[in-house]
Amino acid sequence: MKESEEKSSNIDEQKEKIRRRYKGINPEELEVIPALPQQDIFKAEKMLRVAVYARVSTDDPRQTSSYELQKNHYQDVVNKNPNWTLVEIYADEGISGTSLQHRDAFKRMIADCKAGKIDLIITKSVSRFARNVVDCIRYVRELSSLRPPVGVFFETEHINTLDPKSEMILSFMSTLAQEESHTKSEIMNSSIEMRFRRGIFLTPPLLGYDQDENGDLIINPHEAKIVQLIFYMYLNGSSTQQIADSLTDLHCKTKKNNYIWSASTILQILQNERHCGDVLARKTWTPNYLDHKSRKNNHDRNQYRKIGHHEAIISRDDFIAVQKLITNAKYGNKELLPELQVIQKGSLRGFISINPRWSGFKVTDYFEASQSVSNSMDTIMPESVTASAGSFDLRGYEIARGQFFSSTDRISVSFSNKQISFNKNAIRKFPDTKYIEMLIHPSAKLLAIRPCSVEEKNKVQWSRTKDGELIPKPISGAAYLSTLYDIFKWDKKYKYRILGVTHQKDNESVLIFNMADTEIRIPTNIKDASSNTSYNSKIVSAYPADWSYSFGNNYYMQSQTPELTEFTADKDWQTASESKPYKDSEMQVTPKETIRQNIQSIITEIKGDTP
């Protein structure tokens, strides 16, 4: 009880001390130094260095009047105030206010403020200063924090940023300005969408064409010759830089009346589908109305294509051929439209040589090329295998697949969506060469490997020498692996491993891999309940569920290495048969000799037209 009374007494004493402390002192004993009164910028007696900022958002000549009126108005405003000295009128013409990009005059004005050259900025409205809330508030705060501070006066809203109460109002007004830009952007996008749906396309200036009174494209004969020359030279093997240099030497004019050509300009012309008479609308789109940065339209927005929209300068097949050449230039291809090479006879009949530097072939191209010489697949893909006289009859025994046992001494190949890797046992089968040719039979799902010389057009290097030993070299497959995955119906997320067999007769050898008989290598964070799996620390090795039935008598009912029947038979044994090109009859590309003749003819005509 006594302790409680003492504690209460202590608390009372502390409270009394706080009361005495906060009574303060006698105000008469305190000297107050008053702050300077808030300055009215229109009544200030101090000389102020004033800058004016004006902006119009488009280059439309009709907005020139708005631009000039703003400049003249603020010139008069400054002149009427005797204490103001005009530093400069900073003006951005044809620039959007939603971003600071390309607003050079604005940036220069801010730099002059930081350099102490400006005391006050006057502008028409918040929307003229910035339509982006973040930019507006950031620069107002930055200017206010300078010493001495620089104010911004918004005439329409009558806001002076040196007023402490102005920031809340400014935030609200700048938000409205930003939302106004957003609304205008949505309205414009909606208008463009409605135009495209009705086949009303935008027609910007395009080399080779003029526009009639209705805005329709009509061919400009002289410019059309230049366009044809560009396409023919590219089809003939010239690079974009070589074409640009040639046009510069010929003194040809660009659409902007320049005489200097660049590789990027040539590439834009080559990729513009309007030169073959078609229109593809909305190839790019702008995700953010604030930064105005366009992005390639990868099915993010509707696209609209009109075939035969106007008269063509280049045939559609020549245009498609050029697009394929452009796509495959990064893989080192220098040919004019490579053709699929198909084996015509022998054990590899119907196999197609894989071109390692061309991505233009589709799944259907491989199947059609193979079927053009393979009328029947019965000899390659038998429905079942029957034990013949003299062979091991293993019926009644438990037969297991080799993949379920150690396969370190077996030939194997591994596929990912980026590269192909053969193991040491495979490359040792062809120790005399580092180069091979890869062939596939799309219907039979077979991969064949045969040695070749360094001169072979479709060669790939699969081995290299290190410390005197032959070791595997991964084969890059960026150009064609995606198509192979589609042919074999594989999942691009996974890696695949396939065991192979060697077939040899006399001096001819070939490695055969059954691509339908694969081991799947799955990352540990992905599980596939439909497959039988075995785990290790990094990956999951998965096998097809139907392998569970390939034991005992069932062994003979499964696809037991179907290529054995084809490649162990004596009939028509040839693996070194030459391949022949398979031509797509639908593509009618201008012949090589005609292209060269056209190039010479057009150059002669252009030289005759040049003054």
Coordinates of C-alpha atoms in Angstrom, one line a residue:
M1 CA 0.0 0.0 0.0
K2 CA 2.8 2.3 0.9
E3 CA 4.7 1.6 -2.4
S4 CA 1.5 2.4 -4.4
E5 CA 1.2 5.8 -2.7
E6 CA 4.9 6.7 -3.4
K7 CA 4.5 5.7 -7.1
S8 CA 1.4 7.9 -7.5
S9 CA 3.2 10.8 -5.8
N10 CA 6.1 10.5 -8.3
I11 CA 3.8 10.6 -11.3
D12 CA 2.1 13.8 -10.0
E13 CA 5.5 15.5 -9.5
Q14 CA 6.5 14.6 -13.1
K15 CA 3.2 16.0 -14.5
E16 CA 3.7 19.2 -12.5
K17 CA 7.2 19.7 -13.9
I18 CA 5.9 19.3 -17.4
R19 CA 3.2 21.9 -16.8
R20 CA 5.7 24.5 -15.4
R21 CA 8.0 23.8 -18.4
Y22 CA 5.4 24.4 -21.0
K23 CA 4.1 27.6 -19.5
G24 CA 7.0 29.2 -21.3
I25 CA 8.4 32.6 -20.7
N26 CA 7.0 36.1 -20.8
P27 CA 6.3 37.0 -24.4
E28 CA 7.6 40.5 -23.7
E29 CA 11.0 38.9 -23.0
L30 CA 11.1 37.2 -26.5
E31 CA 12.2 39.0 -29.7
V32 CA 10.3 37.8 -32.8
I33 CA 12.0 38.2 -36.2
P34 CA 9.1 38.2 -38.7
A35 CA 9.3 36.3 -42.0
L36 CA 9.1 38.1 -45.2
P37 CA 5.6 38.4 -46.5
Q38 CA 4.5 36.1 -49.4
Q39 CA 5.4 37.8 -52.6
D40 CA 2.8 38.6 -55.1
I41 CA 4.5 37.9 -58.4
F42 CA 2.4 40.6 -60.2
K43 CA 3.1 43.3 -57.5
A44 CA 6.7 42.4 -56.7
E45 CA 9.0 45.4 -56.5
K46 CA 12.1 43.1 -56.9
M47 CA 13.3 42.6 -60.5
L48 CA 12.4 39.1 -61.7
R49 CA 14.0 37.2 -64.6
V50 CA 11.1 35.6 -66.3
A51 CA 11.0 32.7 -68.8
V52 CA 7.9 31.7 -70.9
Y53 CA 7.2 28.1 -71.9
A54 CA 4.9 27.4 -74.8
R55 CA 4.1 24.1 -76.5
V56 CA 1.8 22.7 -79.3
S57 CA 1.4 18.9 -79.7
T58 CA 1.4 18.5 -83.5
D59 CA 3.3 19.8 -86.5
D60 CA -0.1 20.5 -88.2
P61 CA 0.3 23.9 -89.9
R62 CA -3.1 24.8 -88.5
Q63 CA -1.6 24.8 -85.0
T64 CA 1.0 27.3 -86.0
S65 CA -1.5 30.0 -85.1
S66 CA -1.9 28.6 -81.6
Y67 CA 1.9 28.5 -81.2
E68 CA 2.5 32.0 -82.4
L69 CA -0.4 33.4 -80.3
Q70 CA 1.1 31.9 -77.2
K71 CA 4.5 33.5 -77.9
N72 CA 3.0 36.9 -78.7
H73 CA 0.7 36.9 -75.7
Y74 CA 3.4 36.2 -73.2
Q75 CA 5.7 38.7 -74.8
D76 CA 3.0 41.3 -74.1
V77 CA 2.5 40.0 -70.5
V78 CA 6.2 40.4 -69.6
N79 CA 6.5 43.8 -71.3
K80 CA 3.5 45.2 -69.3
N81 CA 5.3 44.4 -65.9
P82 CA 8.2 46.9 -65.4
N83 CA 9.9 44.7 -62.9
W84 CA 10.1 41.7 -65.2
T85 CA 12.8 41.0 -67.6
L86 CA 12.2 38.4 -70.3
V87 CA 15.0 35.8 -70.4
E88 CA 13.7 33.7 -73.3
I89 CA 10.6 32.1 -74.7
Y90 CA 11.2 28.4 -74.7
A91 CA 9.0 26.7 -77.2
D92 CA 8.5 23.1 -78.3
E93 CA 6.5 22.7 -81.5
G94 CA 4.9 19.4 -82.6
I95 CA 5.8 17.6 -79.3
S96 CA 3.5 15.7 -77.0
G97 CA 3.3 16.7 -73.3
T98 CA 2.9 13.2 -71.9
S99 CA 6.6 12.6 -72.0
L100 CA 9.8 14.6 -71.7
Q101 CA 11.3 12.8 -74.7
H102 CA 12.2 15.2 -77.5
R103 CA 11.1 18.2 -75.5
D104 CA 14.5 19.9 -76.0
A105 CA 13.3 23.4 -75.2
F106 CA 11.8 22.3 -71.9
K107 CA 15.0 20.5 -70.9
R108 CA 17.1 23.6 -71.8
M109 CA 14.8 25.8 -69.7
I110 CA 15.2 23.5 -66.6
A111 CA 18.9 23.6 -67.0
D112 CA 18.9 27.4 -67.1
C113 CA 16.9 27.5 -63.9
K114 CA 19.5 25.3 -62.2
A115 CA 22.2 27.6 -63.5
G116 CA 20.5 30.5 -61.7
K117 CA 19.4 32.4 -64.9
I118 CA 15.6 32.3 -64.2
D119 CA 13.4 33.4 -61.2
L120 CA 10.0 32.6 -62.6
I121 CA 8.4 30.5 -65.4
I122 CA 5.1 31.4 -66.9
T123 CA 3.0 29.0 -69.0
K124 CA -0.5 28.9 -70.2
S125 CA -1.8 25.8 -68.3
V126 CA -0.8 22.7 -66.5
S127 CA -1.4 20.7 -69.7
R128 CA 1.0 22.9 -71.6
F129 CA 3.7 22.3 -68.9
A130 CA 3.2 18.5 -68.7
R131 CA 0.4 16.0 -69.1
N132 CA 2.2 13.5 -66.9
V133 CA 1.5 13.8 -63.2
V134 CA 4.9 12.4 -62.1
D135 CA 6.8 14.7 -64.4
C136 CA 4.8 17.8 -63.5
I137 CA 5.1 17.4 -59.7
R138 CA 8.7 16.3 -59.9
Y139 CA 9.9 19.3 -61.7
V140 CA 7.8 21.8 -59.7
R141 CA 9.3 20.4 -56.5
E142 CA 12.8 20.4 -58.0
L143 CA 12.4 24.1 -59.0
S144 CA 11.0 25.0 -55.6
S145 CA 13.9 23.4 -53.8
L146 CA 16.5 25.5 -55.7
R147 CA 18.1 28.4 -53.8
P148 CA 16.7 30.9 -54.6
P149 CA 13.5 28.9 -55.5
V150 CA 12.1 29.2 -59.0
G151 CA 8.3 29.4 -59.3
V152 CA 6.0 28.3 -62.0
F153 CA 2.8 30.3 -62.7
F154 CA 0.0 28.6 -64.6
E155 CA -2.1 31.3 -66.1
T156 CA -5.4 29.4 -66.8
E157 CA -5.5 27.8 -63.3
H158 CA -4.0 30.8 -61.6
I159 CA -1.6 28.6 -59.6
N160 CA 1.7 29.9 -58.3
T161 CA 3.9 27.0 -57.2
L162 CA 5.7 29.1 -54.6
D163 CA 2.4 29.2 -52.7
P164 CA 2.6 26.3 -50.1
K165 CA -1.1 25.5 -50.7
S166 CA -0.5 25.1 -54.5
E167 CA 0.7 21.5 -54.6
M168 CA -2.6 19.8 -53.8
I169 CA -4.4 21.8 -56.4
L170 CA -1.5 21.2 -58.9
S171 CA -1.7 17.5 -58.3
F172 CA -5.4 17.5 -59.0
M173 CA -5.1 19.6 -62.1
S174 CA -2.1 17.6 -63.5
T175 CA -4.1 14.4 -62.9
L176 CA -7.0 15.8 -65.0
A177 CA -4.5 16.8 -67.7
Q178 CA -3.1 13.3 -67.8
E179 CA -6.5 11.7 -67.9
E180 CA -7.5 14.0 -70.7
S181 CA -4.5 12.7 -72.7
H182 CA -5.6 9.1 -71.9
T183 CA -9.1 9.7 -73.1
K184 CA -7.9 11.3 -76.4
S185 CA -5.6 8.3 -76.9
E186 CA -8.4 5.9 -76.4
I187 CA -10.7 7.8 -78.8
M188 CA -7.9 7.9 -81.4
N189 CA -7.3 4.1 -81.1
S190 CA -11.0 3.4 -81.4
S191 CA -11.2 5.6 -84.5
I192 CA -8.2 3.8 -86.1
E193 CA -9.8 0.4 -85.3
M194 CA -13.0 1.4 -87.0
R195 CA -11.2 2.6 -90.1
F196 CA -9.2 -0.7 -90.4
R197 CA -12.3 -2.8 -90.0
R198 CA -13.8 -1.1 -93.0
G199 CA -10.6 -1.5 -95.1
I200 CA -9.7 2.2 -94.8
F201 CA -6.0 2.2 -94.4
L202 CA -3.4 4.9 -93.6
T203 CA -1.2 5.7 -96.5
P204 CA 2.1 7.3 -95.4
P205 CA 4.7 8.4 -98.0
L206 CA 6.1 5.3 -99.7
L207 CA 9.0 5.0 -102.2
G208 CA 7.6 3.9 -105.5
Y209 CA 4.2 5.4 -105.1
D210 CA 2.4 8.7 -105.1
Q211 CA -1.1 9.4 -103.8
D212 CA -4.1 10.6 -105.9
E213 CA -6.7 13.1 -104.6
N214 CA -8.4 10.2 -102.7
G215 CA -5.3 9.2 -101.0
D216 CA -5.0 5.9 -103.0
L217 CA -1.5 4.7 -104.0
I218 CA -0.5 5.0 -107.6
I219 CA 2.9 3.9 -109.0
N220 CA 5.6 6.5 -109.5
P221 CA 7.5 5.1 -112.6
H222 CA 10.9 6.5 -111.7
E223 CA 10.8 5.5 -108.0
A224 CA 9.4 2.1 -109.0
K225 CA 12.6 1.3 -110.9
I226 CA 14.6 2.0 -107.7
V227 CA 12.3 -0.3 -105.7
Q228 CA 12.7 -3.1 -108.3
L229 CA 16.5 -2.6 -108.3
I230 CA 16.6 -2.9 -104.5
F231 CA 14.6 -6.2 -104.5
Y232 CA 16.5 -7.7 -107.4
M233 CA 19.9 -6.9 -106.0
Y234 CA 19.0 -8.5 -102.6
L235 CA 17.7 -11.6 -104.4
N236 CA 21.0 -11.7 -106.3
G237 CA 23.0 -11.8 -103.0
S238 CA 23.8 -8.2 -102.3
S239 CA 23.7 -7.0 -98.7
T240 CA 21.6 -4.0 -97.6
Q241 CA 24.8 -1.9 -97.2
Q242 CA 26.0 -2.8 -100.7
I243 CA 22.6 -1.8 -102.1
A244 CA 22.7 1.4 -100.2
D245 CA 26.2 2.2 -101.5
S246 CA 25.1 1.5 -105.1
L247 CA 22.1 3.8 -104.9
T248 CA 24.2 6.5 -103.4
D249 CA 26.7 6.1 -106.3
L250 CA 23.8 6.2 -108.8
H251 CA 22.7 9.5 -107.3
C252 CA 19.2 8.2 -106.6
K253 CA 16.9 10.2 -104.3
T254 CA 15.1 8.7 -101.2
K255 CA 11.5 9.5 -100.6
K256 CA 12.7 12.4 -98.4
N257 CA 14.8 13.8 -101.2
N258 CA 18.1 12.7 -99.7
Y259 CA 20.9 11.3 -101.8
I260 CA 22.6 9.3 -99.1
W261 CA 21.1 5.9 -98.5
S262 CA 21.6 3.7 -95.4
A263 CA 21.3 0.0 -94.8
S264 CA 18.4 0.5 -92.4
T265 CA 16.4 2.4 -95.1
I266 CA 17.0 -0.5 -97.6
L267 CA 15.8 -3.0 -95.0
Q268 CA 12.6 -1.0 -94.3
I269 CA 11.9 -1.0 -98.1
L270 CA 12.5 -4.7 -98.4
Q271 CA 10.2 -5.5 -95.5
N272 CA 7.3 -3.3 -96.6
E273 CA 4.5 -5.6 -98.0
R274 CA 2.9 -2.6 -99.8
H275 CA 5.5 -3.0 -102.6
C276 CA 3.8 -6.3 -103.6
G277 CA 0.4 -4.7 -103.6
D278 CA -0.8 -5.9 -100.1
V279 CA -1.5 -4.0 -96.9
L280 CA -0.9 -5.2 -93.4
A281 CA -2.4 -2.7 -90.9
R282 CA -1.2 -2.3 -87.3
K283 CA 2.2 -3.9 -87.4
T284 CA 3.1 -2.0 -84.3
W285 CA 1.2 -0.6 -81.4
T286 CA 1.8 1.7 -78.4
P287 CA 1.2 0.0 -75.0
N288 CA 1.7 3.2 -72.9
Y289 CA 0.2 6.6 -74.0
L290 CA 2.7 8.3 -71.7
D291 CA 6.0 7.3 -73.3
H292 CA 4.7 6.8 -76.8
K293 CA 7.1 3.9 -77.4
S294 CA 5.8 1.6 -80.1
R295 CA 6.2 -2.2 -79.9
K296 CA 6.0 -4.9 -82.5
N297 CA 2.4 -6.3 -82.6
N298 CA 2.8 -9.9 -81.7
H299 CA -0.9 -10.6 -81.8
D300 CA -1.4 -8.0 -79.0
R301 CA -3.9 -6.1 -81.1
N302 CA -6.0 -7.0 -84.1
Q303 CA -4.2 -6.8 -87.5
Y304 CA -5.9 -6.4 -90.8
R305 CA -4.5 -7.6 -94.1
K306 CA -5.8 -6.7 -97.6
I307 CA -4.4 -8.7 -100.5
G308 CA -4.2 -6.9 -103.8
H309 CA -5.0 -3.5 -102.2
H310 CA -3.2 -1.6 -105.0
E311 CA -1.0 -2.2 -108.0
A312 CA 2.2 -4.1 -107.2
I313 CA 5.8 -3.2 -108.1
I314 CA 7.2 -6.5 -107.0
S315 CA 5.6 -10.0 -107.4
R316 CA 4.3 -11.5 -104.3
D317 CA 6.6 -14.6 -104.6
D318 CA 9.7 -12.4 -105.0
F319 CA 8.6 -10.5 -101.9
I320 CA 8.1 -13.7 -99.9
A321 CA 11.5 -14.9 -101.1
V322 CA 13.1 -11.7 -99.8
Q323 CA 11.5 -12.1 -96.4
K324 CA 12.9 -15.6 -96.1
L325 CA 16.3 -14.4 -97.1
I326 CA 16.2 -11.7 -94.5
T327 CA 15.1 -14.1 -91.8
N328 CA 17.9 -16.5 -92.5
A329 CA 20.7 -14.0 -93.0
K330 CA 21.6 -14.3 -89.3
Y331 CA 22.2 -18.1 -89.8
G332 CA 24.9 -17.4 -92.4
N333 CA 22.8 -18.3 -95.4
K334 CA 24.0 -16.8 -98.7
E335 CA 22.0 -18.8 -101.1
L336 CA 19.0 -17.7 -103.2
L337 CA 16.2 -19.7 -101.6
P338 CA 17.7 -23.0 -100.8
E339 CA 15.7 -26.1 -101.8
L340 CA 15.1 -29.2 -99.8
Q341 CA 17.4 -32.0 -100.9
V342 CA 15.7 -35.4 -101.1
I343 CA 17.4 -38.8 -101.4
Q344 CA 15.9 -40.4 -104.5
K345 CA 17.0 -44.0 -104.2
G346 CA 18.7 -46.6 -102.0
S347 CA 18.2 -47.3 -98.3
L348 CA 17.8 -43.6 -97.5
R349 CA 15.2 -43.0 -100.1
G350 CA 12.8 -40.3 -99.0
F351 CA 15.2 -38.9 -96.4
I352 CA 15.8 -35.1 -96.5
S353 CA 19.1 -33.4 -95.9
I354 CA 18.8 -30.8 -93.1
N355 CA 20.0 -27.3 -94.1
P356 CA 21.7 -25.9 -91.0
R357 CA 21.5 -22.3 -92.2
W358 CA 17.8 -22.0 -93.3
S359 CA 14.7 -21.6 -91.1
G360 CA 12.3 -21.0 -93.9
F361 CA 11.2 -24.7 -94.3
K362 CA 7.9 -25.6 -92.6
V363 CA 6.8 -29.0 -91.3
T364 CA 4.5 -29.5 -94.4
D365 CA 7.5 -28.8 -96.6
Y366 CA 9.4 -31.7 -95.2
F367 CA 6.5 -34.2 -95.4
E368 CA 5.7 -33.2 -99.0
A369 CA 9.3 -33.4 -100.1
S370 CA 9.7 -36.8 -98.6
Q371 CA 6.5 -38.1 -100.0
S372 CA 7.4 -36.9 -103.5
V373 CA 9.8 -39.9 -103.8
S374 CA 8.4 -42.2 -101.1
N375 CA 5.1 -43.6 -102.3
S376 CA 4.9 -46.3 -99.7
M377 CA 6.2 -46.4 -96.1
D378 CA 5.5 -50.1 -95.6
T379 CA 9.2 -51.1 -96.1
I380 CA 10.3 -48.5 -93.5
M381 CA 7.6 -48.8 -90.9
P382 CA 6.3 -52.4 -90.7
E383 CA 3.3 -52.9 -88.5
S384 CA 4.9 -55.8 -86.6
V385 CA 8.2 -57.8 -86.6
T386 CA 8.2 -61.5 -87.0
A387 CA 11.1 -63.7 -86.0
S388 CA 12.6 -65.2 -89.2
A389 CA 14.6 -68.4 -89.6
G390 CA 18.1 -68.2 -88.3
S391 CA 17.4 -65.3 -85.9
F392 CA 17.1 -65.4 -82.2
D393 CA 13.6 -66.4 -81.1
L394 CA 13.1 -64.7 -77.8
R395 CA 9.4 -65.2 -77.4
G396 CA 8.6 -66.5 -74.0
Y397 CA 11.5 -64.6 -72.5
E398 CA 11.3 -61.3 -70.6
I399 CA 12.9 -58.8 -73.0
A400 CA 13.6 -55.2 -71.8
R401 CA 14.5 -52.1 -73.7
G402 CA 18.2 -51.0 -73.7
Q403 CA 17.2 -47.6 -72.3
F404 CA 16.3 -49.2 -69.0
F405 CA 19.9 -50.3 -68.5
S406 CA 23.2 -48.5 -68.6
S407 CA 23.7 -47.1 -72.0
T408 CA 27.1 -45.5 -71.6
D409 CA 28.6 -47.8 -74.3
R410 CA 25.8 -47.2 -76.8
I411 CA 25.5 -44.6 -79.6
S412 CA 23.3 -41.7 -78.5
V413 CA 22.2 -38.2 -79.5
S414 CA 20.7 -35.5 -77.3
F415 CA 18.4 -32.8 -78.5
S416 CA 17.5 -29.5 -76.9
N417 CA 15.6 -26.6 -78.5
K418 CA 19.0 -24.9 -79.1
Q419 CA 21.6 -27.6 -80.0
I420 CA 22.3 -31.2 -80.8
S421 CA 25.0 -33.3 -79.1
F422 CA 26.3 -36.7 -80.1
N423 CA 28.2 -38.8 -77.5
K424 CA 31.7 -40.1 -78.0
N425 CA 30.6 -43.5 -79.1
A426 CA 28.8 -41.9 -82.0
I427 CA 31.6 -39.8 -83.3
R428 CA 34.0 -42.7 -83.1
K429 CA 32.0 -44.5 -85.8
F430 CA 33.4 -41.9 -88.3
P431 CA 36.9 -41.2 -87.0
D432 CA 38.2 -40.0 -90.3
T433 CA 35.9 -36.9 -90.6
K434 CA 34.7 -34.1 -88.4
Y435 CA 31.8 -33.3 -90.7
I436 CA 28.5 -35.1 -91.1
E437 CA 25.3 -34.7 -93.0
M438 CA 22.0 -35.0 -91.0
L439 CA 19.0 -36.4 -92.8
I440 CA 15.4 -37.0 -91.5
H441 CA 12.5 -39.1 -92.7
P442 CA 9.5 -37.1 -91.3
S443 CA 6.9 -39.9 -91.8
A444 CA 9.1 -42.7 -90.4
K445 CA 10.4 -40.4 -87.6
L446 CA 14.0 -41.5 -88.4
L447 CA 17.2 -39.5 -88.2
A448 CA 20.2 -40.7 -90.3
I449 CA 23.8 -39.5 -90.0
R450 CA 26.4 -40.1 -92.7
P451 CA 29.9 -38.7 -93.0
C452 CA 30.6 -36.0 -95.6
S453 CA 33.4 -33.7 -96.8
V454 CA 34.0 -30.1 -95.8
E455 CA 32.7 -29.1 -99.3
E456 CA 29.3 -30.5 -98.7
K457 CA 26.7 -27.7 -98.7
N458 CA 24.7 -29.0 -95.7
K459 CA 27.6 -30.2 -93.6
V460 CA 27.8 -29.7 -89.8
Q461 CA 30.8 -30.2 -87.6
W462 CA 30.0 -32.7 -84.9
S463 CA 33.5 -33.3 -83.4
R464 CA 36.8 -31.6 -82.7
T465 CA 40.3 -32.6 -81.5
K466 CA 41.5 -31.8 -78.0
D467 CA 44.8 -33.0 -76.7
G468 CA 45.0 -35.5 -79.6
E469 CA 41.6 -37.0 -78.7
L470 CA 38.4 -36.7 -80.8
I471 CA 35.6 -35.2 -78.7
P472 CA 32.0 -34.2 -79.5
K473 CA 31.2 -30.7 -80.6
P474 CA 27.7 -29.4 -79.9
I475 CA 25.8 -28.5 -83.1
S476 CA 23.9 -25.2 -83.1
G477 CA 20.4 -25.6 -84.3
A478 CA 18.7 -22.2 -84.0
A479 CA 17.6 -22.3 -87.7
Y480 CA 15.9 -25.7 -87.8
L481 CA 15.4 -27.3 -84.4
S482 CA 12.1 -25.7 -83.8
T483 CA 10.8 -27.3 -87.0
L484 CA 12.3 -30.7 -86.1
Y485 CA 10.6 -30.5 -82.7
D486 CA 7.3 -29.9 -84.5
I487 CA 7.9 -32.8 -86.9
F488 CA 8.6 -35.2 -84.0
K489 CA 5.8 -33.7 -81.9
W490 CA 8.1 -32.9 -79.0
D491 CA 7.7 -30.4 -76.3
K492 CA 10.1 -27.5 -76.6
K493 CA 10.5 -27.3 -72.8
Y494 CA 12.2 -30.7 -72.6
K495 CA 15.4 -32.3 -73.8
Y496 CA 15.4 -35.7 -75.6
R497 CA 17.9 -38.5 -75.8
I498 CA 17.8 -41.2 -78.4
L499 CA 19.9 -44.4 -78.8
G500 CA 21.1 -45.3 -82.2
V501 CA 22.4 -48.2 -84.3
T502 CA 25.2 -48.4 -86.9
H503 CA 24.5 -50.0 -90.3
Q504 CA 27.5 -50.8 -92.5
K505 CA 28.1 -52.7 -95.7
D506 CA 31.3 -52.6 -97.6
N507 CA 32.6 -49.0 -97.3
E508 CA 29.3 -47.4 -96.6
S509 CA 28.1 -46.6 -93.0
V510 CA 25.2 -44.8 -91.6
L511 CA 23.9 -44.1 -88.0
I512 CA 20.1 -44.5 -87.6
F513 CA 18.1 -43.0 -84.7
N514 CA 14.4 -43.8 -84.2
M515 CA 13.0 -40.4 -83.1
A516 CA 9.8 -42.0 -81.9
D517 CA 11.8 -44.1 -79.4
T518 CA 13.0 -41.3 -77.0
E519 CA 14.0 -40.8 -73.4
I520 CA 12.7 -37.4 -72.2
R521 CA 14.9 -35.3 -69.9
I522 CA 12.5 -33.2 -67.8
P523 CA 13.6 -30.5 -65.3
T524 CA 13.0 -31.5 -61.7
N525 CA 10.4 -28.7 -61.2
I526 CA 8.2 -30.2 -63.8
K527 CA 6.4 -33.5 -63.2
D528 CA 4.6 -35.6 -65.8
A529 CA 2.2 -38.1 -64.3
S530 CA 1.5 -39.8 -67.6
S531 CA 5.1 -41.1 -67.9
N532 CA 7.1 -43.6 -65.9
T533 CA 9.9 -41.6 -64.3
S534 CA 13.2 -42.1 -62.5
Y535 CA 14.8 -39.2 -60.5
N536 CA 18.2 -37.9 -59.9
S537 CA 19.5 -34.6 -58.4
K538 CA 19.0 -32.4 -61.5
I539 CA 16.6 -33.9 -64.0
V540 CA 13.8 -36.5 -64.4
S541 CA 14.3 -39.3 -67.0
A542 CA 10.9 -40.1 -68.4
Y543 CA 9.9 -42.9 -70.8
P544 CA 6.7 -43.4 -72.8
A545 CA 4.0 -45.4 -71.0
D546 CA 3.6 -48.0 -73.8
W547 CA 7.2 -49.1 -73.1
S548 CA 5.8 -50.9 -70.1
Y549 CA 4.3 -53.5 -72.6
S550 CA 7.4 -54.1 -74.7
F551 CA 8.4 -57.3 -72.8
G552 CA 8.1 -61.0 -73.6
N553 CA 5.8 -61.8 -76.4
N554 CA 4.7 -58.2 -76.6
Y555 CA 8.2 -57.4 -77.7
Y556 CA 7.3 -58.5 -81.2
M557 CA 4.1 -56.5 -81.4
Q558 CA 5.9 -53.2 -80.5
S559 CA 7.8 -50.9 -82.9
Q560 CA 11.0 -52.9 -82.4
T561 CA 13.6 -50.7 -84.0
P562 CA 11.7 -50.6 -87.3
E563 CA 14.6 -49.3 -89.3
L564 CA 16.4 -52.7 -88.9
T565 CA 14.3 -54.3 -91.6
E566 CA 15.1 -51.6 -94.1
F567 CA 18.8 -51.3 -93.4
T568 CA 19.8 -55.0 -92.9
A569 CA 18.3 -56.1 -96.2
D570 CA 20.7 -56.6 -99.1
K571 CA 18.2 -55.2 -101.6
D572 CA 19.2 -51.8 -103.0
W573 CA 21.7 -51.0 -100.3
Q574 CA 23.1 -47.5 -100.8
T575 CA 23.6 -44.8 -98.2
A576 CA 25.9 -42.6 -100.3
S577 CA 23.1 -41.7 -102.8
E578 CA 23.1 -38.1 -103.8
S579 CA 20.1 -35.9 -102.9
K580 CA 18.2 -33.9 -105.5
P581 CA 16.3 -30.6 -104.9
Y582 CA 12.6 -30.7 -104.2
K583 CA 11.0 -27.6 -105.7
D584 CA 7.8 -26.0 -104.3
S585 CA 5.7 -25.6 -107.5
E586 CA 3.6 -22.9 -105.8
M587 CA 6.5 -20.5 -105.6
Q588 CA 7.3 -18.7 -108.8
V589 CA 10.4 -16.7 -107.9
T590 CA 12.1 -14.7 -110.7
P591 CA 15.0 -16.9 -112.1
K592 CA 18.5 -16.0 -111.2
E593 CA 19.5 -15.2 -114.8
T594 CA 16.5 -12.9 -115.3
I595 CA 17.3 -11.1 -112.0
R596 CA 20.8 -10.3 -113.3
Q597 CA 19.4 -9.1 -116.6
N598 CA 16.8 -6.9 -114.8
I599 CA 19.5 -5.4 -112.6
Q600 CA 21.6 -4.3 -115.6
S601 CA 18.6 -3.0 -117.5
I602 CA 17.3 -0.9 -114.5
I603 CA 20.7 0.5 -113.7
T604 CA 21.0 1.6 -117.4
E605 CA 17.6 3.3 -117.2
I606 CA 18.3 5.1 -113.9
K607 CA 21.6 6.4 -115.3
G608 CA 19.7 7.7 -118.3
D609 CA 17.1 9.4 -116.1
T610 CA 19.7 11.0 -113.8
P611 CA 20.5 14.6 -115.0

